[in-house]
């Protein structure tokens, strides 16, 4: 009876896995058919009128297929005229056109306002680009194990100093840390005053012996830099966390890209993350006639995580739709 029960359970899991794989293939085929088929004309979905494609389609499409079977789809409305960027509303543009009538003092005040808006937009976009790249690398290369490097005693509170130590350790002991594969490292300023920690995401899992050996290597490395073990411990312990899947690891790592850097002006223009060299995430590029095409396709994917810039009042930049599953 036990054998039959086990066999039935195994068959059930195989059927479920096959069904999931079939659904994933259908989604990929749907995306490819919608956005990546060559055609010289498009049909207006409301009137049925056949319309020629514009010289530059108004929406840029990006599509990524991940090894875990998941995908990422995004559509961005192209901005063909810089003066009509999303972060400048029509009322501001109207005033800008009439600026001569305001006088020098008012014109200077409005120019300062636009400068502040542009700075906020640049900061937001830099954070967004970094979070996107970290998330994609983690999923594309299956980085689901996090190695946290901490410092002894009161810790290291200078960002540049902590960055130097972590870079040097990865360069010297990278083969033991990530087995010559791909890694992503993100910093965290510990909220309880212990200084900087660095979270290194890798694709491998560690045996107990490998973990102990890595602890010793980190401890000896820090001692060579003049940092002794404190509190009577034998070594500086390295913490490990297994996220089980790369999607969870990617979400955790990308969270610190914004959380750590946006709250401290002293970290301006500092590296938000470290990663292996020559990393490439393949993105398939296409075009769409409108963002509604992207929106309608996303609605057909029940379990997708979605983002619509129209629903975010703090969004600065072109209109975008995004989905991940």
mmCIF file with all atom_site columns, N, CA, C and O in Angstrom, residues 32 36 39 45 55 59 67 73 85 98-99 130 145 151 171-172 177 193 196 209 238-239 260 262 267 294 299 312:
data_model
loop_
_atom_site.group_PDB
_atom_site.id
_atom_site.type_symbol
_atom_site.label_atom_id
_atom_site.label_alt_id
_atom_site.label_comp_id
_atom_site.label_asym_id
_atom_site.label_entity_id
_atom_site.label_seq_id
_atom_site.pdbx_PDB_ins_code
_atom_site.Cartn_x
_atom_site.Cartn_y
_atom_site.Cartn_z
_atom_site.occupancy
_atom_site.B_iso_or_equiv
_atom_site.pdbx_formal_charge
_atom_site.auth_seq_id
_atom_site.auth_comp_id
_atom_site.auth_asym_id
_atom_site.auth_atom_id
_atom_site.pdbx_PDB_model_num
ATOM 1   N N  . UNK A 1 32  ? 4.854   36.026 -27.893 1.00 0.00 ? 32  UNK A N  1
ATOM 2   C CA . UNK A 1 32  ? 5.549   36.056 -29.178 1.00 0.00 ? 32  UNK A CA 1
ATOM 3   C C  . UNK A 1 32  ? 4.604   36.384 -30.319 1.00 0.00 ? 32  UNK A C  1
ATOM 4   O O  . UNK A 1 32  ? 4.940   37.168 -31.225 1.00 0.00 ? 32  UNK A O  1
ATOM 5   N N  . UNK A 1 36  ? 5.908   39.928 -31.463 1.00 0.00 ? 36  UNK A N  1
ATOM 6   C CA . UNK A 1 36  ? 7.132   39.651 -32.209 1.00 0.00 ? 36  UNK A CA 1
ATOM 7   C C  . UNK A 1 36  ? 6.885   39.017 -33.577 1.00 0.00 ? 36  UNK A C  1
ATOM 8   O O  . UNK A 1 36  ? 7.782   38.430 -34.159 1.00 0.00 ? 36  UNK A O  1
ATOM 9   N N  . UNK A 1 39  ? 4.786   42.207 -39.329 1.00 0.00 ? 39  UNK A N  1
ATOM 10  C CA . UNK A 1 39  ? 3.600   42.620 -40.067 1.00 0.00 ? 39  UNK A CA 1
ATOM 11  C C  . UNK A 1 39  ? 3.759   44.079 -40.460 1.00 0.00 ? 39  UNK A C  1
ATOM 12  O O  . UNK A 1 39  ? 4.293   44.885 -39.707 1.00 0.00 ? 39  UNK A O  1
ATOM 13  N N  . UNK A 1 45  ? -8.492  47.996 -33.061 1.00 0.00 ? 45  UNK A N  1
ATOM 14  C CA . UNK A 1 45  ? -9.384  47.063 -32.371 1.00 0.00 ? 45  UNK A CA 1
ATOM 15  C C  . UNK A 1 45  ? -10.804 47.588 -32.198 1.00 0.00 ? 45  UNK A C  1
ATOM 16  O O  . UNK A 1 45  ? -11.722 46.821 -31.949 1.00 0.00 ? 45  UNK A O  1
ATOM 17  N N  . UNK A 1 55  ? 6.323   54.820 -38.394 1.00 0.00 ? 55  UNK A N  1
ATOM 18  C CA . UNK A 1 55  ? 7.753   54.622 -38.642 1.00 0.00 ? 55  UNK A CA 1
ATOM 19  C C  . UNK A 1 55  ? 8.449   54.155 -37.370 1.00 0.00 ? 55  UNK A C  1
ATOM 20  O O  . UNK A 1 55  ? 9.253   53.223 -37.386 1.00 0.00 ? 55  UNK A O  1
ATOM 21  N N  . UNK A 1 59  ? 5.246   52.222 -28.672 1.00 0.00 ? 59  UNK A N  1
ATOM 22  C CA . UNK A 1 59  ? 5.545   51.486 -27.451 1.00 0.00 ? 59  UNK A CA 1
ATOM 23  C C  . UNK A 1 59  ? 6.672   50.488 -27.708 1.00 0.00 ? 59  UNK A C  1
ATOM 24  O O  . UNK A 1 59  ? 6.623   49.713 -28.664 1.00 0.00 ? 59  UNK A O  1
ATOM 25  N N  . UNK A 1 67  ? 15.268  30.766 -16.747 1.00 0.00 ? 67  UNK A N  1
ATOM 26  C CA . UNK A 1 67  ? 15.456  29.308 -16.688 1.00 0.00 ? 67  UNK A CA 1
ATOM 27  C C  . UNK A 1 67  ? 14.448  28.585 -15.807 1.00 0.00 ? 67  UNK A C  1
ATOM 28  O O  . UNK A 1 67  ? 14.197  27.394 -16.004 1.00 0.00 ? 67  UNK A O  1
ATOM 29  N N  . UNK A 1 73  ? 7.782   40.732 -18.759 1.00 0.00 ? 73  UNK A N  1
ATOM 30  C CA . UNK A 1 73  ? 7.305   41.479 -19.918 1.00 0.00 ? 73  UNK A CA 1
ATOM 31  C C  . UNK A 1 73  ? 7.122   42.928 -19.509 1.00 0.00 ? 73  UNK A C  1
ATOM 32  O O  . UNK A 1 73  ? 6.568   43.218 -18.449 1.00 0.00 ? 73  UNK A O  1
ATOM 33  N N  . UNK A 1 85  ? 8.249   65.271 -21.924 1.00 0.00 ? 85  UNK A N  1
ATOM 34  C CA . UNK A 1 85  ? 8.513   64.182 -20.992 1.00 0.00 ? 85  UNK A CA 1
ATOM 35  C C  . UNK A 1 85  ? 7.465   64.155 -19.899 1.00 0.00 ? 85  UNK A C  1
ATOM 36  O O  . UNK A 1 85  ? 6.885   65.178 -19.533 1.00 0.00 ? 85  UNK A O  1
ATOM 37  N N  . UNK A 1 98  ? 5.419   80.892 -21.606 1.00 0.00 ? 98  UNK A N  1
ATOM 38  C CA . UNK A 1 98  ? 5.087   82.291 -21.323 1.00 0.00 ? 98  UNK A CA 1
ATOM 39  C C  . UNK A 1 98  ? 6.070   82.919 -20.336 1.00 0.00 ? 98  UNK A C  1
ATOM 40  O O  . UNK A 1 98  ? 5.787   83.949 -19.726 1.00 0.00 ? 98  UNK A O  1
ATOM 41  N N  . UNK A 1 99  ? 7.218   82.297 -20.172 1.00 0.00 ? 99  UNK A N  1
ATOM 42  C CA . UNK A 1 99  ? 8.132   82.674 -19.110 1.00 0.00 ? 99  UNK A CA 1
ATOM 43  C C  . UNK A 1 99  ? 8.587   84.136 -19.184 1.00 0.00 ? 99  UNK A C  1
ATOM 44  O O  . UNK A 1 99  ? 8.847   84.775 -18.164 1.00 0.00 ? 99  UNK A O  1
ATOM 45  N N  . UNK A 1 130 ? 19.187  50.077 -11.174 1.00 0.00 ? 130 UNK A N  1
ATOM 46  C CA . UNK A 1 130 ? 19.982  49.161 -10.361 1.00 0.00 ? 130 UNK A CA 1
ATOM 47  C C  . UNK A 1 130 ? 19.135  48.002 -9.849  1.00 0.00 ? 130 UNK A C  1
ATOM 48  O O  . UNK A 1 130 ? 19.552  46.834 -9.899  1.00 0.00 ? 130 UNK A O  1
ATOM 49  N N  . UNK A 1 145 ? 20.984  31.565 -3.059  1.00 0.00 ? 145 UNK A N  1
ATOM 50  C CA . UNK A 1 145 ? 21.633  31.411 -1.763  1.00 0.00 ? 145 UNK A CA 1
ATOM 51  C C  . UNK A 1 145 ? 22.356  32.703 -1.415  1.00 0.00 ? 145 UNK A C  1
ATOM 52  O O  . UNK A 1 145 ? 23.133  33.227 -2.223  1.00 0.00 ? 145 UNK A O  1
ATOM 53  N N  . UNK A 1 151 ? 31.226  42.406 9.870   1.00 0.00 ? 151 UNK A N  1
ATOM 54  C CA . UNK A 1 151 ? 32.520  42.797 10.425  1.00 0.00 ? 151 UNK A CA 1
ATOM 55  C C  . UNK A 1 151 ? 32.478  42.687 11.948  1.00 0.00 ? 151 UNK A C  1
ATOM 56  O O  . UNK A 1 151 ? 31.429  42.899 12.567  1.00 0.00 ? 151 UNK A O  1
ATOM 57  N N  . UNK A 1 171 ? 37.655  39.046 -4.733  1.00 0.00 ? 171 UNK A N  1
ATOM 58  C CA . UNK A 1 171 ? 38.723  38.826 -5.713  1.00 0.00 ? 171 UNK A CA 1
ATOM 59  C C  . UNK A 1 171 ? 39.663  37.707 -5.280  1.00 0.00 ? 171 UNK A C  1
ATOM 60  O O  . UNK A 1 171 ? 40.112  36.899 -6.093  1.00 0.00 ? 171 UNK A O  1
ATOM 61  N N  . UNK A 1 172 ? 39.972  37.643 -3.965  1.00 0.00 ? 172 UNK A N  1
ATOM 62  C CA . UNK A 1 172 ? 40.926  36.652 -3.466  1.00 0.00 ? 172 UNK A CA 1
ATOM 63  C C  . UNK A 1 172 ? 40.303  35.280 -3.248  1.00 0.00 ? 172 UNK A C  1
ATOM 64  O O  . UNK A 1 172 ? 40.977  34.258 -3.407  1.00 0.00 ? 172 UNK A O  1
ATOM 65  N N  . UNK A 1 177 ? 33.731  31.105 -2.836  1.00 0.00 ? 177 UNK A N  1
ATOM 66  C CA . UNK A 1 177 ? 32.458  31.738 -2.517  1.00 0.00 ? 177 UNK A CA 1
ATOM 67  C C  . UNK A 1 177 ? 31.385  31.422 -3.544  1.00 0.00 ? 177 UNK A C  1
ATOM 68  O O  . UNK A 1 177 ? 30.252  31.089 -3.203  1.00 0.00 ? 177 UNK A O  1
ATOM 69  N N  . UNK A 1 193 ? 23.074  49.790 14.302  1.00 0.00 ? 193 UNK A N  1
ATOM 70  C CA . UNK A 1 193 ? 24.360  50.434 14.533  1.00 0.00 ? 193 UNK A CA 1
ATOM 71  C C  . UNK A 1 193 ? 25.569  49.539 14.404  1.00 0.00 ? 193 UNK A C  1
ATOM 72  O O  . UNK A 1 193 ? 26.650  49.894 14.869  1.00 0.00 ? 193 UNK A O  1
ATOM 73  N N  . UNK A 1 196 ? 28.220  48.320 8.263   1.00 0.00 ? 196 UNK A N  1
ATOM 74  C CA . UNK A 1 196 ? 27.831  47.758 6.968   1.00 0.00 ? 196 UNK A CA 1
ATOM 75  C C  . UNK A 1 196 ? 27.885  46.235 6.969   1.00 0.00 ? 196 UNK A C  1
ATOM 76  O O  . UNK A 1 196 ? 28.803  45.637 7.509   1.00 0.00 ? 196 UNK A O  1
ATOM 77  N N  . UNK A 1 209 ? 31.019  21.596 6.051   1.00 0.00 ? 209 UNK A N  1
ATOM 78  C CA . UNK A 1 209 ? 32.473  21.760 6.009   1.00 0.00 ? 209 UNK A CA 1
ATOM 79  C C  . UNK A 1 209 ? 32.864  22.987 5.177   1.00 0.00 ? 209 UNK A C  1
ATOM 80  O O  . UNK A 1 209 ? 33.774  23.740 5.543   1.00 0.00 ? 209 UNK A O  1
ATOM 81  N N  . UNK A 1 238 ? 29.973  33.765 9.129   1.00 0.00 ? 238 UNK A N  1
ATOM 82  C CA . UNK A 1 238 ? 29.267  34.174 7.920   1.00 0.00 ? 238 UNK A CA 1
ATOM 83  C C  . UNK A 1 238 ? 27.875  33.557 7.948   1.00 0.00 ? 238 UNK A C  1
ATOM 84  O O  . UNK A 1 238 ? 27.723  32.361 8.193   1.00 0.00 ? 238 UNK A O  1
ATOM 85  N N  . UNK A 1 239 ? 26.858  34.366 7.708   1.00 0.00 ? 239 UNK A N  1
ATOM 86  C CA . UNK A 1 239 ? 25.487  33.880 7.737   1.00 0.00 ? 239 UNK A CA 1
ATOM 87  C C  . UNK A 1 239 ? 25.045  33.421 6.347   1.00 0.00 ? 239 UNK A C  1
ATOM 88  O O  . UNK A 1 239 ? 25.372  34.062 5.335   1.00 0.00 ? 239 UNK A O  1
ATOM 89  N N  . UNK A 1 260 ? 18.614  51.181 1.279   1.00 0.00 ? 260 UNK A N  1
ATOM 90  C CA . UNK A 1 260 ? 19.867  51.632 1.875   1.00 0.00 ? 260 UNK A CA 1
ATOM 91  C C  . UNK A 1 260 ? 20.300  52.988 1.339   1.00 0.00 ? 260 UNK A C  1
ATOM 92  O O  . UNK A 1 260 ? 20.716  53.864 2.094   1.00 0.00 ? 260 UNK A O  1
ATOM 93  N N  . UNK A 1 262 ? 18.613  55.444 -0.645  1.00 0.00 ? 262 UNK A N  1
ATOM 94  C CA . UNK A 1 262 ? 17.727  56.592 -0.734  1.00 0.00 ? 262 UNK A CA 1
ATOM 95  C C  . UNK A 1 262 ? 17.579  57.326 0.586   1.00 0.00 ? 262 UNK A C  1
ATOM 96  O O  . UNK A 1 262 ? 17.070  58.447 0.639   1.00 0.00 ? 262 UNK A O  1
ATOM 97  N N  . UNK A 1 267 ? 25.597  58.716 0.578   1.00 0.00 ? 267 UNK A N  1
ATOM 98  C CA . UNK A 1 267 ? 25.834  57.590 -0.325  1.00 0.00 ? 267 UNK A CA 1
ATOM 99  C C  . UNK A 1 267 ? 25.591  57.941 -1.788  1.00 0.00 ? 267 UNK A C  1
ATOM 100 O O  . UNK A 1 267 ? 25.592  57.065 -2.649  1.00 0.00 ? 267 UNK A O  1
ATOM 101 N N  . UNK A 1 294 ? -0.487  45.716 -24.310 1.00 0.00 ? 294 UNK A N  1
ATOM 102 C CA . UNK A 1 294 ? 0.262   45.104 -23.219 1.00 0.00 ? 294 UNK A CA 1
ATOM 103 C C  . UNK A 1 294 ? -0.663  44.850 -22.032 1.00 0.00 ? 294 UNK A C  1
ATOM 104 O O  . UNK A 1 294 ? -0.636  43.784 -21.411 1.00 0.00 ? 294 UNK A O  1
ATOM 105 N N  . UNK A 1 299 ? -3.602  41.076 -18.401 1.00 0.00 ? 299 UNK A N  1
ATOM 106 C CA . UNK A 1 299 ? -4.827  40.683 -17.713 1.00 0.00 ? 299 UNK A CA 1
ATOM 107 C C  . UNK A 1 299 ? -5.130  39.199 -17.887 1.00 0.00 ? 299 UNK A C  1
ATOM 108 O O  . UNK A 1 299 ? -5.854  38.606 -17.086 1.00 0.00 ? 299 UNK A O  1
ATOM 109 N N  . UNK A 1 312 ? 0.714   54.950 -9.958  1.00 0.00 ? 312 UNK A N  1
ATOM 110 C CA . UNK A 1 312 ? 1.730   55.381 -8.992  1.00 0.00 ? 312 UNK A CA 1
ATOM 111 C C  . UNK A 1 312 ? 1.922   56.892 -9.117  1.00 0.00 ? 312 UNK A C  1
ATOM 112 O O  . UNK A 1 312 ? 2.484   57.381 -10.097 1.00 0.00 ? 312 UNK A O  1
#
